[in-house]
Each structure stands twice: as C-alpha cells, then as structure tokens.
mmCIF file of C-alpha atoms in Angstrom:
data_model
loop_
_atom_site.group_PDB
_atom_site.id
_atom_site.type_symbol
_atom_site.label_atom_id
_atom_site.label_comp_id
_atom_site.label_asym_id
_atom_site.label_seq_id
_atom_site.Cartn_x
_atom_site.Cartn_y
_atom_site.Cartn_z
ATOM 1 C CA MET G 736 -13.732 14.112 -2.861
ATOM 2 C CA PRO G 737 -15.506 12.002 -5.511
ATOM 3 C CA VAL G 738 -15.320 15.757 -7.186
ATOM 4 C CA VAL G 739 -11.584 16.611 -6.863
ATOM 5 C CA ILE G 740 -10.692 13.765 -7.972
ATOM 6 C CA GLY G 741 -13.134 13.833 -10.742
ATOM 7 C CA TRP G 742 -11.650 17.686 -11.780
ATOM 8 C CA GLN G 743 -8.303 16.500 -11.246
ATOM 9 C CA VAL G 744 -8.885 13.331 -14.152
ATOM 10 C CA VAL G 745 -10.477 15.203 -16.157
ATOM 11 C CA ALA G 746 -8.428 18.779 -16.361
ATOM 12 C CA ARG G 747 -4.905 16.133 -17.075
ATOM 13 C CA PHE G 748 -5.869 13.812 -19.546
ATOM 14 C CA LEU G 749 -8.412 16.051 -21.275
ATOM 15 C CA LEU G 750 -7.753 18.830 -20.449
ATOM 16 C CA GLY G 751 -3.327 18.178 -20.739
ATOM 17 C CA ALA G 752 -2.963 20.691 -17.612
ATOM 18 C CA PRO G 753 -3.327 19.204 -14.082
ATOM 19 C CA SER G 754 -4.217 20.756 -11.875
ATOM 20 C CA MET G 755 -1.804 20.905 -8.613
ATOM 21 C CA TRP G 756 -4.968 22.166 -5.915
ATOM 22 C CA ALA G 757 -7.396 19.500 -7.000
ATOM 23 C CA GLU G 758 -4.361 16.673 -5.826
ATOM 24 C CA GLU G 759 -4.139 18.554 -2.569
ATOM 25 C CA LEU G 760 -7.166 19.110 -1.704
ATOM 26 C CA GLY G 761 -8.273 15.565 -3.129
ATOM 27 C CA ARG G 762 -5.123 14.281 -0.347
ATOM 28 C CA TYR G 763 -6.144 16.113 3.013
ATOM 29 C CA LEU G 764 -10.298 15.113 1.865
ATOM 30 C CA LEU G 765 -9.172 11.052 2.090
ATOM 31 C CA VAL G 766 -6.961 11.350 5.427
ATOM 32 C CA ALA G 767 -9.913 13.984 6.236
ATOM 33 C CA ALA G 768 -12.854 11.059 5.649
ATOM 34 C CA THR G 769 -10.551 8.249 6.684
ATOM 35 C CA MET G 770 -10.709 9.322 10.334
ATOM 36 C CA LEU G 771 -13.678 10.990 10.778
ATOM 37 C CA CYS G 772 -15.390 7.688 9.113
ATOM 38 C CA SER G 773 -13.081 5.443 11.377
ATOM 39 C CA ALA G 774 -14.788 6.818 14.167
ATOM 40 C CA ILE G 775 -18.867 6.635 13.246
ATOM 41 C CA LEU G 776 -17.465 2.606 11.924
ATOM 42 C CA ILE G 777 -16.703 2.317 16.099
ATOM 43 C CA GLU G 778 -19.785 3.553 17.513
ATOM 44 C CA LYS G 779 -21.371 1.614 15.182
ATOM 45 C CA ASN G 780 -19.007 -0.647 16.099
ATOM 46 C CA ASP G 781 -18.349 -1.757 12.473
ATOM 47 C CA HIS G 782 -14.832 -1.058 12.521
ATOM 48 C CA ILE G 783 -12.872 -3.615 10.874
ATOM 49 C CA ALA G 784 -11.982 -6.753 13.504
ATOM 50 C CA ILE G 785 -11.298 -10.481 13.547
ATOM 51 C CA GLU G 786 -13.895 -12.860 15.874
ATOM 52 C CA THR G 787 -13.629 -15.769 15.008
ATOM 53 C CA VAL G 788 -11.379 -15.736 18.528
ATOM 54 C CA VAL G 789 -13.513 -13.995 20.461
ATOM 55 C CA LYS G 790 -17.009 -15.556 19.574
ATOM 56 C CA MET G 791 -15.433 -19.002 20.646
ATOM 57 C CA LEU G 792 -15.150 -17.961 24.565
ATOM 58 C CA PRO G 793 -17.441 -18.559 27.030
ATOM 59 C CA GLY G 794 -19.141 -15.665 28.687
ATOM 60 C CA ARG G 795 -15.690 -14.045 30.791
ATOM 61 C CA PRO G 796 -13.080 -14.077 29.300
ATOM 62 C CA ARG G 797 -15.429 -12.599 25.969
ATOM 63 C CA ILE G 798 -15.554 -10.251 28.014
ATOM 64 C CA ALA G 799 -12.221 -9.621 29.128
ATOM 65 C CA LEU G 800 -10.789 -10.115 26.003
ATOM 66 C CA THR G 801 -13.113 -7.104 24.853
ATOM 67 C CA TRP G 802 -11.599 -5.665 27.732
ATOM 68 C CA LEU G 803 -8.291 -5.387 26.192
ATOM 69 C CA ARG G 804 -9.147 -5.021 22.446
ATOM 70 C CA ASP G 805 -10.917 -1.880 23.599
ATOM 71 C CA ALA G 806 -8.234 -1.050 26.332
ATOM 72 C CA ILE G 807 -5.326 -1.628 22.942
ATOM 73 C CA SER G 808 -7.378 1.231 20.479
ATOM 74 C CA LEU G 809 -8.124 3.762 23.286
ATOM 75 C CA THR G 810 -4.273 3.966 23.979
ATOM 76 C CA ILE G 811 -3.612 3.939 20.532
ATOM 77 C CA CYS G 812 -6.504 6.729 19.282
ATOM 78 C CA GLY G 813 -5.441 8.456 23.202
ATOM 79 C CA LEU G 814 -1.061 8.665 22.015
ATOM 80 C CA ILE G 815 -2.081 9.673 18.187
ATOM 81 C CA ALA G 816 -4.311 12.473 20.287
ATOM 82 C CA TRP G 817 -1.883 13.756 22.809
ATOM 83 C CA TYR G 818 0.859 13.914 19.576
ATOM 84 C CA GLY G 819 -0.538 14.327 16.573
ATOM 85 C CA PRO G 820 -1.131 18.091 18.012
ATOM 86 C CA THR G 821 2.544 18.750 16.554
ATOM 87 C CA PRO G 822 2.786 18.172 13.331
ATOM 88 C CA VAL G 823 -0.520 20.826 13.468
ATOM 89 C CA GLY G 824 1.851 23.268 15.405
ATOM 90 C CA ILE G 825 4.531 22.477 12.436
ATOM 91 C CA GLY G 826 2.044 23.072 10.053
ATOM 92 C CA VAL G 827 1.387 26.453 10.969
ATOM 93 C CA ARG G 828 4.824 27.553 9.686
ATOM 94 C CA GLN G 829 4.319 24.993 6.469
ATOM 95 C CA SER G 830 2.377 26.453 3.885
ATOM 96 C CA SER G 831 0.216 24.024 1.380
ATOM 97 C CA ALA G 832 2.279 23.824 -2.475
ATOM 98 C CA GLY G 833 -0.891 24.393 -4.339
ATOM 99 C CA MET G 834 -3.310 25.727 -1.955
ATOM 100 C CA PRO G 835 -3.556 28.988 -0.109
ATOM 101 C CA ILE G 836 -3.501 27.514 3.748
ATOM 102 C CA LYS G 837 -1.860 27.071 6.462
ATOM 103 C CA MET G 838 -0.529 22.867 6.477
ATOM 104 C CA SER G 839 -1.984 23.366 9.990
ATOM 105 C CA LEU G 840 -5.395 22.825 8.659
ATOM 106 C CA PRO G 841 -5.114 19.205 7.041
ATOM 107 C CA CYS G 842 -3.225 17.930 10.047
ATOM 108 C CA LEU G 843 -5.983 18.145 11.740
ATOM 109 C CA ALA G 844 -8.166 16.302 11.009
ATOM 110 C CA ILE G 845 -5.380 13.635 12.939
ATOM 111 C CA PRO G 846 -5.240 13.802 16.361
ATOM 112 C CA VAL G 847 -9.590 15.610 16.080
ATOM 113 C CA GLY G 848 -10.735 12.166 14.498
ATOM 114 C CA ALA G 849 -8.470 9.953 17.053
ATOM 115 C CA ALA G 850 -9.503 12.480 20.284
ATOM 116 C CA LEU G 851 -13.174 11.247 18.610
ATOM 117 C CA MET G 852 -12.454 7.457 18.448
ATOM 118 C CA ALA G 853 -11.179 7.024 21.517
ATOM 119 C CA LEU G 854 -14.111 9.644 22.902
ATOM 120 C CA ILE G 855 -17.010 6.478 21.357
ATOM 121 C CA LEU G 856 -14.380 4.179 23.176
ATOM 122 C CA VAL G 857 -14.909 5.610 26.050
ATOM 123 C CA LEU G 858 -18.271 5.979 25.716
ATOM 124 C CA GLY G 859 -19.094 2.349 24.023
ATOM 125 C CA ARG G 860 -17.449 1.019 27.122
ATOM 126 C CA ILE G 861 -19.918 3.068 29.737
ATOM 127 C CA ASN G 862 -22.706 2.293 27.652
ATOM 128 C CA ARG G 863 -20.954 -2.047 27.798
ATOM 129 C CA GLN G 864 -20.787 -1.788 30.942
ATOM 130 C CA HIS G 865 -24.153 -0.309 31.787
ATOM 131 C CA GLN G 866 -25.406 -3.570 29.348
ATOM 132 C CA GLN G 867 -24.135 -6.105 31.555
ATOM 133 C CA GLU G 868 -25.039 -4.912 34.567
ATOM 134 C CA SER G 869 -28.522 -4.446 33.910
#
C-alpha cells in the first residue's frame, strides 16, 4: 500500500499525470488491511478497549463483562459476515473505474475479515474458558 500511494503522489505532483488505478488500489488495500489486521489485533488482544472499569471489577463481574463484550463483538462481526456477501454479489455486475477488476473482489475483504474476526473471537473465548477451568 505505501508503494502504491507513493506512486500516486509522484505521478500526481511530480509527473503531473495522476494515476487513477493507484488511487483505487490504495483505497482497496486500506480496506483489506483494516479488516485483516483487525482480526490479528483481536487474536493478540491488542484491539482498542477501555479497560478502566473492567480492571476495577472483582472476579465474577469482570468475567461477565468480558463475556458481554465478546458477545457484542461476535454479534457485530457475525452480522457483517452474514450480510457482507450482498455487496460482493452486486459487485460481480460492476467493474472498477480505474482497474480491470470486478468490484466484488475489493468488497470481499469485508465479509472475509469479519468472519475471521468472529472465528478468532469464538476460539479465543473457548481458550479463555479452558484456562479458567484449569
């Protein structure tokens, strides 16, 4: 992505001939990186979270709150993964303006990333449950 965006800057400002494909590809790569890296952050438990209240709670309420957090996150990721294929199906009939690809390809990053996040949330919850029982 930095190479593509760098090329776009050089083409636009130094060569005076902006490249439409570089702008689009940079945007598509940003969405794909955001979705896939979000899954990695969830797996490493490095995603954005406000833990002030959670850390102040004793054992059982803390566990209940983390269950609630995971349930809400799983619901949102599940909904995105479930409804995400709709834009992918629509994108099959549309072509990119700057590149010779169907719009279904860039749209695919959203449901795939959400499904991956949901899977990691479930596996992480199972792993934490086994650790708590041990």
